[in-house]
Amino acid sequence: MSDVQHFRPESVSSNAASSKPAAQPTASSKSTSTSPLIGFVSLGCPKNLVDSERILTQLRTEGYEIVPSYDNADMVIVNTCGFIDSAVQESLDAIGEALKENGKVLVTGCLGARDDEIREVHPNVLAITGPHAYEEVMSQVHEHLPKPELIPFEQLVPDTGVKLTPRHFAYLKISEGCNHRCTFCIIPSMRGDLVSRPVGSVLDEAKRLANAGVKELLVISQDTSAYGVDVKHKLGFWDGRPVKTRMLELCEALADLGVWVRLHYVYPYPSVDDVIPMMAEGKILPYLDIPFQHASKKILKLMKRPGSSERVLERVQKWREMCPDLVIRSTFIVGFPGETEEDFNELLDFLREAQLDRVGCFTYSPVEGAKANELPDPVPEEVKQERYERFMAVAQEISAAKLRARVGQEMLVLIDEVTPEGAVGRSYADAPEIDGLVYLTDETDVQPGDKVWVEIIHTDEYDLWGVRVEDDV
């Protein structure tokens, strides 16, 4: 594989779009630069993608050049994921490929927190650092490659930094770490407890992105609802006004930027109630990404997850009464240790009653270091798979019915791509890479980043087809 400057976004929905590289150069690309050349591989979720963007921005600021092939590079950096076993294996394989093709490899990211595991498989990596260890990564780069001499006007970096997403949308990470101790998750051991970014810093970044032409900001963290808890929601300042370090005030300020604002990884705390009116008023997108994980009280307790299905259903009903257009996406785990057929049927009943719009599902797999590994009564693999298929059949049925109800509606669509066959975009109901798409067959008179009104004429289980109508905005 010659294309090393790429990312593979998190895909949890069965209909998720296939991952796309950040750039699509050819293997024969050659650089005439005298600056040290670095290849970069970024794996994992959008939170890891933001870490990659920050490292790449610092590299470019210091004058290093990022190249698209292993054979051109003086060094390769692999930003790893370590959330589940398949992600660990993908990271180890990527490290091995980089070592084979180049030989000089720095490793960072979530799997980097498990130094011994990496060195057992790949003892020849130059150095290993953990997640969001930007200064350590740069220190290791400096140790193994000379720091470039900056050339004025030739090493300019945009105010927004280096971005791995298309220019019309961007991820906005508002915090690091997590205070929860879910038994299936090792993120706190990798990324630590919650550390919220100063609200002024977050909003400065958001404004720079909006000014640079970004049309959609995707707010991400491990727990967006908990933003500011660690600093007791301290009062910060931005643009000459006081702003609390809290999700509500952050959303109010982001709404003033005139771009789509989409909330991800939101726990269903009572504080979420406060942002629903903003969604109903059109200030931020009526979209919530809430990882419920399960519905059985017993399994949620074994997972050490907050909340109960009864309270969740009440809250969802209340939110929909306040904002009828609200779209909710979620992820679930089936086959968790101790899950009985009764527990699983309780989950299916919850899914049918909650009528969630977008749903992804994992079969449980042990993660090294997770407390869930110690739980009794593991579920056989064939039972996990059977439950996964039953779960997704119900989710697909719900999704298909909800999308059919959109036929005849007009929706505002953000264009992501234009092909010879037509344009492809997303409505407010669709986050990039993990949700559905809106296809505009034969529509080529648009550009990525355009927003156009579309009448929906056809649907399937996950996607919409439409025709452009006269713009009302």
Short mmCIF file of C-alpha atoms in Angstrom, two decimals:
data_model
loop_
_atom_site.label_atom_id
_atom_site.label_comp_id
_atom_site.label_asym_id
_atom_site.label_seq_id
_atom_site.Cartn_x
_atom_site.Cartn_y
_atom_site.Cartn_z
CA MET A 1 0.00 0.00 0.00
CA SER A 2 1.68 3.22 -1.14
CA ASP A 3 -0.86 5.66 0.26
CA VAL A 4 0.23 6.33 3.84
CA GLN A 5 -1.21 9.78 4.47
CA HIS A 6 -4.69 8.55 5.24
CA PHE A 7 -7.26 7.95 7.93
CA ARG A 8 -9.83 5.29 8.59
CA PRO A 9 -12.79 6.81 10.43
CA GLU A 10 -14.80 4.94 13.02
CA SER A 11 -17.66 3.01 11.41
CA VAL A 12 -20.18 1.44 13.73
CA SER A 13 -23.29 1.36 11.57
CA SER A 14 -23.78 -1.49 9.17
CA ASN A 15 -24.42 0.99 6.39
CA ALA A 16 -21.46 3.21 7.13
CA ALA A 17 -19.69 4.67 4.16
CA SER A 18 -16.40 3.00 3.29
CA SER A 19 -13.35 4.75 4.66
CA LYS A 20 -11.62 7.16 2.33
CA PRO A 21 -8.02 8.34 2.39
CA ALA A 22 -7.32 11.92 3.32
CA ALA A 23 -5.42 12.31 0.09
CA GLN A 24 -5.11 10.10 -2.96
CA PRO A 25 -1.57 10.55 -4.30
CA THR A 26 0.28 8.13 -6.55
CA ALA A 27 3.04 5.83 -5.45
CA SER A 28 5.49 7.58 -7.76
CA SER A 29 5.07 10.99 -6.12
CA LYS A 30 8.50 12.52 -5.55
CA SER A 31 9.38 15.59 -3.54
CA THR A 32 12.08 18.07 -4.40
CA SER A 33 12.03 19.58 -0.91
CA THR A 34 15.18 19.61 1.23
CA SER A 35 13.06 19.38 4.39
CA PRO A 36 12.80 16.01 6.17
CA LEU A 37 9.92 13.97 4.80
CA ILE A 38 7.37 12.22 7.03
CA GLY A 39 4.66 9.72 6.14
CA PHE A 40 1.62 9.57 8.40
CA VAL A 41 -0.99 6.87 9.08
CA SER A 42 -4.00 7.76 11.24
CA LEU A 43 -6.34 5.02 12.49
CA GLY A 44 -9.40 4.98 14.70
CA CYS A 45 -12.19 7.33 15.67
CA PRO A 46 -12.70 11.05 14.98
CA LYS A 47 -11.10 11.88 18.35
CA ASN A 48 -7.92 10.18 17.16
CA LEU A 49 -8.25 11.97 13.84
CA VAL A 50 -8.14 15.33 15.65
CA ASP A 51 -4.95 14.20 17.41
CA SER A 52 -3.47 13.40 14.00
CA GLU A 53 -4.45 16.84 12.70
CA ARG A 54 -2.70 18.51 15.62
CA ILE A 55 0.49 16.50 15.14
CA LEU A 56 0.48 17.18 11.40
CA THR A 57 -0.11 20.88 12.03
CA GLN A 58 2.90 21.05 14.35
CA LEU A 59 5.04 19.13 11.88
CA ARG A 60 4.15 21.50 9.06
CA THR A 61 4.61 24.54 11.31
CA GLU A 62 8.16 23.40 12.04
CA GLY A 63 8.84 22.86 8.35
CA TYR A 64 8.62 19.08 7.99
CA GLU A 65 7.00 17.92 4.79
CA ILE A 66 4.25 15.29 4.78
CA VAL A 67 4.59 12.82 1.90
CA PRO A 68 2.16 10.23 0.51
CA SER A 69 4.39 7.18 0.13
CA TYR A 70 6.53 5.01 2.36
CA ASP A 71 9.53 4.98 0.04
CA ASN A 72 9.78 8.78 0.00
CA ALA A 73 9.60 9.18 3.75
CA ASP A 74 12.53 9.70 6.12
CA MET A 75 10.20 8.42 8.84
CA VAL A 76 6.62 7.17 9.25
CA ILE A 77 4.34 8.03 12.19
CA VAL A 78 1.49 5.63 12.95
CA ASN A 79 -1.31 7.02 15.16
CA THR A 80 -2.95 3.88 16.52
CA CYS A 81 -6.30 2.79 17.91
CA GLY A 82 -6.60 0.28 20.75
CA PHE A 83 -10.29 0.31 21.66
CA ILE A 84 -11.23 -3.26 20.66
CA ASP A 85 -9.23 -6.29 19.58
CA SER A 86 -9.87 -5.79 15.87
CA ALA A 87 -8.60 -2.20 16.15
CA VAL A 88 -5.51 -3.41 18.01
CA GLN A 89 -4.78 -5.91 15.25
CA GLU A 90 -5.31 -3.29 12.55
CA SER A 91 -2.87 -0.99 14.36
CA LEU A 92 -0.26 -3.74 14.75
CA ASP A 93 -0.64 -4.62 11.06
CA ALA A 94 -0.21 -0.96 10.06
CA ILE A 95 2.95 -0.69 12.17
CA GLY A 96 4.28 -3.88 10.59
CA GLU A 97 3.54 -2.62 7.09
CA ALA A 98 5.29 0.69 7.78
CA LEU A 99 8.33 -1.13 9.20
CA LYS A 100 8.49 -3.43 6.19
CA GLU A 101 8.12 -0.65 3.62
CA ASN A 102 10.15 2.05 5.37
CA GLY A 103 11.86 0.78 8.52
CA LYS A 104 11.81 3.99 10.54
CA VAL A 105 8.57 4.13 12.50
CA LEU A 106 7.28 6.18 15.44
CA VAL A 107 4.11 4.92 17.16
CA THR A 108 1.61 7.08 19.02
CA GLY A 109 -2.08 6.98 19.95
CA CYS A 110 -4.23 4.78 22.17
CA LEU A 111 -2.36 1.54 21.57
CA GLY A 112 0.82 3.41 22.45
CA ALA A 113 -0.30 3.24 26.07
CA ARG A 114 0.45 -0.49 25.84
CA ASP A 115 4.15 -0.21 25.04
CA ASP A 116 5.01 -3.82 25.89
CA GLU A 117 2.34 -5.24 23.61
CA ILE A 118 3.69 -3.27 20.64
CA ARG A 119 7.35 -4.09 21.30
CA GLU A 120 6.56 -7.77 21.70
CA VAL A 121 5.37 -7.81 18.07
CA HIS A 122 7.48 -4.98 16.66
CA PRO A 123 10.66 -4.51 18.73
CA ASN A 124 12.29 -2.29 16.08
CA VAL A 125 10.01 0.75 16.26
CA LEU A 126 11.97 3.91 17.03
CA ALA A 127 9.75 5.12 19.86
CA ILE A 128 6.26 4.77 21.33
CA THR A 129 4.07 7.46 22.91
CA GLY A 130 0.49 7.38 24.19
CA PRO A 131 -2.61 9.30 23.02
CA HIS A 132 -2.68 13.10 22.68
CA ALA A 133 1.04 13.20 23.54
CA TYR A 134 1.83 15.92 21.01
CA GLU A 135 4.97 17.26 22.71
CA GLU A 136 6.39 13.75 23.19
CA VAL A 137 5.77 12.93 19.53
CA MET A 138 7.56 16.07 18.41
CA SER A 139 10.42 15.37 20.83
CA GLN A 140 10.88 11.93 19.30
CA VAL A 141 10.72 13.37 15.78
CA HIS A 142 13.43 15.88 16.72
CA GLU A 143 15.57 13.08 18.15
CA HIS A 144 15.49 11.04 14.96
CA LEU A 145 15.22 13.75 12.28
CA PRO A 146 16.92 17.14 12.11
CA LYS A 147 14.65 20.10 12.70
CA PRO A 148 14.15 21.91 9.37
CA GLU A 149 15.29 25.41 8.67
CA LEU A 150 12.09 27.35 8.12
CA ILE A 151 11.85 29.11 4.77
CA PRO A 152 9.59 32.20 4.85
CA PHE A 153 6.42 31.90 2.76
CA GLU A 154 7.17 28.30 1.77
CA GLN A 155 6.08 26.61 5.00
CA LEU A 156 2.84 28.48 5.61
CA VAL A 157 0.19 26.65 7.62
CA PRO A 158 -3.44 27.85 7.49
CA ASP A 159 -4.98 29.34 10.62
CA THR A 160 -7.14 26.24 10.91
CA GLY A 161 -4.12 23.94 10.93
CA VAL A 162 -3.78 20.81 8.83
CA LYS A 163 -7.12 19.06 8.36
CA LEU A 164 -7.75 15.46 7.27
CA THR A 165 -11.44 16.03 6.58
CA PRO A 166 -12.93 17.66 3.49
CA ARG A 167 -12.78 21.43 3.81
CA HIS A 168 -16.54 21.81 4.36
CA PHE A 169 -16.74 19.90 7.66
CA ALA A 170 -14.46 19.48 10.65
CA TYR A 171 -14.33 17.77 14.03
CA LEU A 172 -14.17 20.04 17.07
CA LYS A 173 -12.76 18.19 20.08
CA ILE A 174 -13.77 19.87 23.33
CA SER A 175 -12.16 17.62 25.94
CA GLU A 176 -9.87 14.67 26.58
CA GLY A 177 -10.43 11.63 28.77
CA CYS A 178 -13.45 10.30 30.61
CA ASN A 179 -14.64 9.98 34.20
CA HIS A 180 -16.75 6.86 33.55
CA ARG A 181 -15.42 3.40 34.29
CA CYS A 182 -17.42 1.23 31.91
CA THR A 183 -16.25 -2.36 32.36
CA PHE A 184 -15.85 -3.00 28.61
CA CYS A 185 -13.76 0.13 28.00
CA ILE A 186 -10.11 0.96 28.64
CA ILE A 187 -10.19 4.53 27.34
CA PRO A 188 -9.64 6.12 30.80
CA SER A 189 -6.52 4.00 31.25
CA MET A 190 -5.26 5.30 27.91
CA ARG A 191 -6.51 8.89 27.88
CA GLY A 192 -7.03 9.58 31.57
CA ASP A 193 -9.87 11.36 33.35
CA LEU A 194 -11.90 14.19 31.84
CA VAL A 195 -9.90 17.32 30.99
CA SER A 196 -12.02 20.02 29.34
CA ARG A 197 -10.45 22.47 26.93
CA PRO A 198 -10.86 26.14 27.88
CA VAL A 199 -14.09 27.35 26.33
CA GLY A 200 -12.38 30.36 24.75
CA SER A 201 -9.87 28.09 23.01
CA VAL A 202 -12.64 25.84 21.66
CA LEU A 203 -14.63 28.79 20.35
CA ASP A 204 -11.57 30.43 18.81
CA GLU A 205 -10.91 27.24 16.87
CA ALA A 206 -14.55 27.00 15.83
CA LYS A 207 -14.55 30.59 14.57
CA ARG A 208 -11.34 30.04 12.57
CA LEU A 209 -12.90 26.97 10.96
CA ALA A 210 -16.13 28.79 10.11
CA ASN A 211 -14.19 31.72 8.66
CA ALA A 212 -12.20 29.26 6.53
CA GLY A 213 -15.36 27.92 4.91
CA VAL A 214 -16.28 24.99 7.15
CA LYS A 215 -20.05 24.46 6.92
CA GLU A 216 -20.45 21.80 9.61
CA LEU A 217 -18.80 21.41 13.01
CA LEU A 218 -18.98 17.98 14.62
CA VAL A 219 -18.51 18.37 18.37
CA ILE A 220 -16.68 15.36 19.80
CA SER A 221 -15.20 14.12 23.08
CA GLN A 222 -15.45 11.00 25.20
CA ASP A 223 -18.43 12.53 27.05
CA THR A 224 -19.75 15.76 25.54
CA SER A 225 -22.45 16.19 28.20
CA ALA A 226 -19.77 16.33 30.90
CA TYR A 227 -17.92 19.24 29.31
CA GLY A 228 -16.66 21.52 32.07
CA VAL A 229 -17.47 19.22 35.00
CA ASP A 230 -13.77 18.92 35.84
CA VAL A 231 -13.42 22.72 36.16
CA LYS A 232 -16.80 23.15 37.87
CA HIS A 233 -18.13 24.91 34.77
CA LYS A 234 -15.80 27.86 35.35
CA LEU A 235 -16.53 31.14 33.63
CA GLY A 236 -14.37 31.83 30.63
CA PHE A 237 -14.32 34.65 28.10
CA TRP A 238 -14.63 34.70 24.35
CA ASP A 239 -15.15 37.50 21.89
CA GLY A 240 -15.49 40.00 24.71
CA ARG A 241 -18.24 38.15 26.57
CA PRO A 242 -18.38 35.70 29.50
CA VAL A 243 -19.09 32.07 28.57
CA LYS A 244 -19.43 29.20 31.03
CA THR A 245 -17.46 26.02 30.37
CA ARG A 246 -20.60 23.96 29.89
CA MET A 247 -22.30 22.22 26.97
CA LEU A 248 -25.31 24.58 26.91
CA GLU A 249 -23.29 27.80 26.78
CA LEU A 250 -20.85 26.26 24.32
CA CYS A 251 -23.73 25.37 21.99
CA GLU A 252 -25.23 28.86 22.33
CA ALA A 253 -21.94 30.41 21.24
CA LEU A 254 -21.41 27.93 18.41
CA ALA A 255 -24.92 28.66 17.14
CA ASP A 256 -23.86 32.26 16.48
CA LEU A 257 -21.30 31.12 13.89
CA GLY A 258 -23.97 30.30 11.29
CA VAL A 259 -22.80 26.74 10.55
CA TRP A 260 -24.28 23.32 11.21
CA VAL A 261 -23.39 22.15 14.74
CA ARG A 262 -23.73 18.41 15.39
CA LEU A 263 -23.34 16.83 18.86
CA HIS A 264 -21.64 13.45 19.27
CA TYR A 265 -21.04 11.11 22.23
CA VAL A 266 -23.68 12.69 24.45
CA TYR A 267 -24.70 10.92 27.66
CA PRO A 268 -28.43 11.27 28.44
CA TYR A 269 -27.99 13.46 31.50
CA PRO A 270 -30.74 15.92 32.51
CA SER A 271 -28.46 18.69 31.20
CA VAL A 272 -29.21 17.52 27.66
CA ASP A 273 -32.79 18.73 28.16
CA ASP A 274 -31.46 22.29 28.04
CA VAL A 275 -30.09 22.07 24.49
CA ILE A 276 -33.23 20.53 22.93
CA PRO A 277 -35.03 23.92 22.66
CA MET A 278 -32.03 25.21 20.67
CA MET A 279 -32.52 22.32 18.27
CA ALA A 280 -36.24 23.06 17.98
CA GLU A 281 -35.38 26.68 17.11
CA GLY A 282 -32.91 25.62 14.42
CA LYS A 283 -29.86 27.03 16.21
CA ILE A 284 -28.02 23.70 16.23
CA LEU A 285 -28.86 20.50 14.36
CA PRO A 286 -31.66 18.41 15.92
CA TYR A 287 -29.34 15.42 16.12
CA LEU A 288 -27.98 13.53 19.14
CA ASP A 289 -25.42 10.74 19.09
CA ILE A 290 -25.99 8.87 22.38
CA PRO A 291 -24.21 5.54 22.99
CA PHE A 292 -26.86 3.71 25.07
CA GLN A 293 -25.01 0.34 24.77
CA HIS A 294 -27.86 -1.76 26.24
CA ALA A 295 -31.32 -1.64 27.84
CA SER A 296 -31.33 -4.48 30.36
CA LYS A 297 -30.92 -3.13 33.89
CA LYS A 298 -28.78 -6.15 34.78
CA ILE A 299 -26.44 -5.74 31.80
CA LEU A 300 -26.16 -1.97 32.27
CA LYS A 301 -25.14 -2.62 35.86
CA LEU A 302 -22.52 -5.15 34.74
CA MET A 303 -21.30 -2.58 32.22
CA LYS A 304 -21.29 0.13 34.92
CA ARG A 305 -23.32 2.34 32.63
CA PRO A 306 -25.51 5.13 34.00
CA GLY A 307 -29.26 5.29 33.57
CA SER A 308 -32.05 2.80 32.97
CA SER A 309 -34.16 2.04 29.91
CA GLU A 310 -37.32 3.36 31.57
CA ARG A 311 -35.80 6.75 32.29
CA VAL A 312 -34.21 6.86 28.84
CA LEU A 313 -37.55 6.20 27.14
CA GLU A 314 -39.21 8.92 29.19
CA ARG A 315 -36.46 11.36 28.32
CA VAL A 316 -36.52 10.49 24.60
CA GLN A 317 -40.30 10.99 24.54
CA LYS A 318 -39.91 14.35 26.25
CA TRP A 319 -37.21 15.43 23.79
CA ARG A 320 -39.37 14.50 20.80
CA GLU A 321 -42.29 16.43 22.22
CA MET A 322 -40.03 19.48 22.48
CA CYS A 323 -38.39 18.91 19.07
CA PRO A 324 -40.35 16.63 16.72
CA ASP A 325 -37.58 16.70 14.10
CA LEU A 326 -35.03 15.26 16.53
CA VAL A 327 -32.90 12.42 15.13
CA ILE A 328 -31.17 10.07 17.59
CA ARG A 329 -28.35 7.72 16.70
CA SER A 330 -26.91 5.18 19.10
CA THR A 331 -24.67 2.15 19.42
CA PHE A 332 -25.24 -1.08 21.32
CA ILE A 333 -23.29 -4.13 22.40
CA VAL A 334 -24.82 -7.60 22.15
CA GLY A 335 -23.40 -10.76 23.67
CA PHE A 336 -21.98 -9.04 26.75
CA PRO A 337 -20.94 -11.55 29.48
CA GLY A 338 -24.01 -12.66 31.40
CA GLU A 339 -26.48 -11.54 28.71
CA THR A 340 -29.38 -13.99 28.66
CA GLU A 341 -32.07 -14.38 26.02
CA GLU A 342 -34.35 -12.44 28.36
CA ASP A 343 -31.83 -9.57 28.55
CA PHE A 344 -31.50 -9.54 24.78
CA ASN A 345 -35.27 -9.52 24.25
CA GLU A 346 -35.46 -6.59 26.66
CA LEU A 347 -33.00 -4.79 24.40
CA LEU A 348 -35.11 -5.55 21.32
CA ASP A 349 -38.24 -4.30 23.11
CA PHE A 350 -36.40 -1.08 23.98
CA LEU A 351 -35.29 -0.64 20.38
CA ARG A 352 -38.84 -1.05 19.08
CA GLU A 353 -40.25 1.38 21.64
CA ALA A 354 -37.51 3.99 21.37
CA GLN A 355 -37.69 4.01 17.53
CA LEU A 356 -34.12 5.27 17.23
CA ASP A 357 -33.31 6.71 13.83
CA ARG A 358 -29.75 5.49 13.34
CA VAL A 359 -28.37 2.44 15.12
CA GLY A 360 -25.04 0.62 15.10
CA CYS A 361 -24.18 -2.61 16.88
CA PHE A 362 -21.08 -4.48 18.05
CA THR A 363 -20.80 -8.04 19.21
CA TYR A 364 -18.91 -8.02 22.48
CA SER A 365 -15.23 -8.90 22.29
CA PRO A 366 -12.80 -8.91 25.22
CA VAL A 367 -10.37 -6.02 25.39
CA GLU A 368 -7.08 -6.55 27.20
CA GLY A 369 -7.20 -4.73 30.51
CA ALA A 370 -10.99 -4.34 30.63
CA LYS A 371 -12.83 -5.29 33.82
CA ALA A 372 -15.51 -7.10 31.80
CA ASN A 373 -12.97 -9.84 31.08
CA GLU A 374 -13.40 -11.01 34.67
CA LEU A 375 -17.17 -11.42 34.41
CA PRO A 376 -18.66 -14.93 34.41
CA ASP A 377 -21.03 -16.51 31.87
CA PRO A 378 -19.46 -15.53 28.54
CA VAL A 379 -21.82 -15.72 25.57
CA PRO A 380 -20.81 -18.23 22.84
CA GLU A 381 -19.66 -16.64 19.58
CA GLU A 382 -22.43 -18.22 17.53
CA VAL A 383 -25.04 -16.82 19.93
CA LYS A 384 -23.45 -13.35 19.74
CA GLN A 385 -23.62 -13.42 15.96
CA GLU A 386 -27.20 -14.66 15.93
CA ARG A 387 -28.24 -11.88 18.31
CA TYR A 388 -26.38 -9.30 16.24
CA GLU A 389 -28.29 -10.37 13.13
CA ARG A 390 -31.64 -10.27 14.94
CA PHE A 391 -30.83 -6.86 16.40
CA MET A 392 -29.83 -5.39 13.05
CA ALA A 393 -32.95 -6.80 11.39
CA VAL A 394 -35.12 -4.86 13.85
CA ALA A 395 -32.97 -1.73 13.48
CA GLN A 396 -33.15 -1.97 9.69
CA GLU A 397 -36.92 -2.31 9.79
CA ILE A 398 -37.24 0.81 11.96
CA SER A 399 -34.81 2.78 9.78
CA ALA A 400 -36.61 1.80 6.56
CA ALA A 401 -39.99 2.87 7.94
CA LYS A 402 -38.66 6.20 9.22
CA LEU A 403 -37.03 6.98 5.89
CA ARG A 404 -40.14 6.03 3.89
CA ALA A 405 -42.02 8.68 5.88
CA ARG A 406 -39.66 11.30 4.42
CA VAL A 407 -40.83 10.73 0.82
CA GLY A 408 -42.32 14.02 -0.37
CA GLN A 409 -40.51 16.09 2.24
CA GLU A 410 -38.06 18.83 1.36
CA MET A 411 -34.74 18.68 3.18
CA LEU A 412 -31.65 20.86 3.18
CA VAL A 413 -28.68 18.78 2.03
CA LEU A 414 -24.97 19.47 2.46
CA ILE A 415 -23.11 18.22 -0.63
CA ASP A 416 -20.11 15.99 0.13
CA GLU A 417 -19.16 14.74 -3.31
CA VAL A 418 -19.98 15.21 -6.99
CA THR A 419 -19.50 12.28 -9.35
CA PRO A 420 -20.37 11.77 -13.04
CA GLU A 421 -23.55 10.05 -11.85
CA GLY A 422 -24.62 12.95 -9.67
CA ALA A 423 -24.16 14.55 -6.28
CA VAL A 424 -24.00 12.83 -2.89
CA GLY A 425 -24.74 14.65 0.32
CA ARG A 426 -26.20 14.47 3.81
CA SER A 427 -29.17 15.97 5.59
CA TYR A 428 -29.22 17.13 9.21
CA ALA A 429 -30.07 13.51 10.08
CA ASP A 430 -26.77 12.13 8.77
CA ALA A 431 -23.31 12.41 10.28
CA PRO A 432 -20.41 11.74 7.90
CA GLU A 433 -19.12 8.18 7.54
CA ILE A 434 -21.52 6.58 10.06
CA ASP A 435 -25.03 7.47 8.87
CA GLY A 436 -26.90 7.44 5.58
CA LEU A 437 -26.52 9.49 2.41
CA VAL A 438 -28.75 11.53 0.11
CA TYR A 439 -28.25 10.80 -3.60
CA LEU A 440 -29.09 13.42 -6.24
CA THR A 441 -28.94 11.44 -9.48
CA ASP A 442 -27.75 13.44 -12.53
CA GLU A 443 -27.25 16.59 -10.40
CA THR A 444 -23.76 17.87 -11.21
CA ASP A 445 -24.25 21.65 -11.02
CA VAL A 446 -23.13 21.79 -7.38
CA GLN A 447 -19.87 21.72 -5.42
CA PRO A 448 -18.82 19.99 -2.18
CA GLY A 449 -19.86 22.28 0.66
CA ASP A 450 -22.94 23.64 -1.12
CA LYS A 451 -26.27 23.44 0.71
CA VAL A 452 -29.26 22.75 -1.52
CA TRP A 453 -32.93 22.00 -0.97
CA VAL A 454 -34.00 18.55 -2.08
CA GLU A 455 -37.35 16.80 -2.38
CA ILE A 456 -37.10 13.16 -1.27
CA ILE A 457 -38.51 10.79 -3.91
CA HIS A 458 -37.16 7.36 -2.93
CA THR A 459 -35.61 5.52 0.03
CA ASP A 460 -34.14 2.21 1.07
CA GLU A 461 -33.20 0.92 4.53
CA TYR A 462 -30.53 3.56 5.13
CA ASP A 463 -30.29 6.11 2.31
CA LEU A 464 -32.43 8.70 0.53
CA TRP A 465 -32.76 9.76 -3.11
CA GLY A 466 -33.97 13.20 -4.07
CA VAL A 467 -34.25 15.90 -6.70
CA ARG A 468 -33.17 19.47 -6.29
CA VAL A 469 -35.86 22.10 -5.78
CA GLU A 470 -35.78 25.88 -5.80
CA ASP A 471 -33.70 27.16 -2.90
CA ASP A 472 -35.61 28.91 -0.17
CA VAL A 473 -32.48 30.16 1.58
#
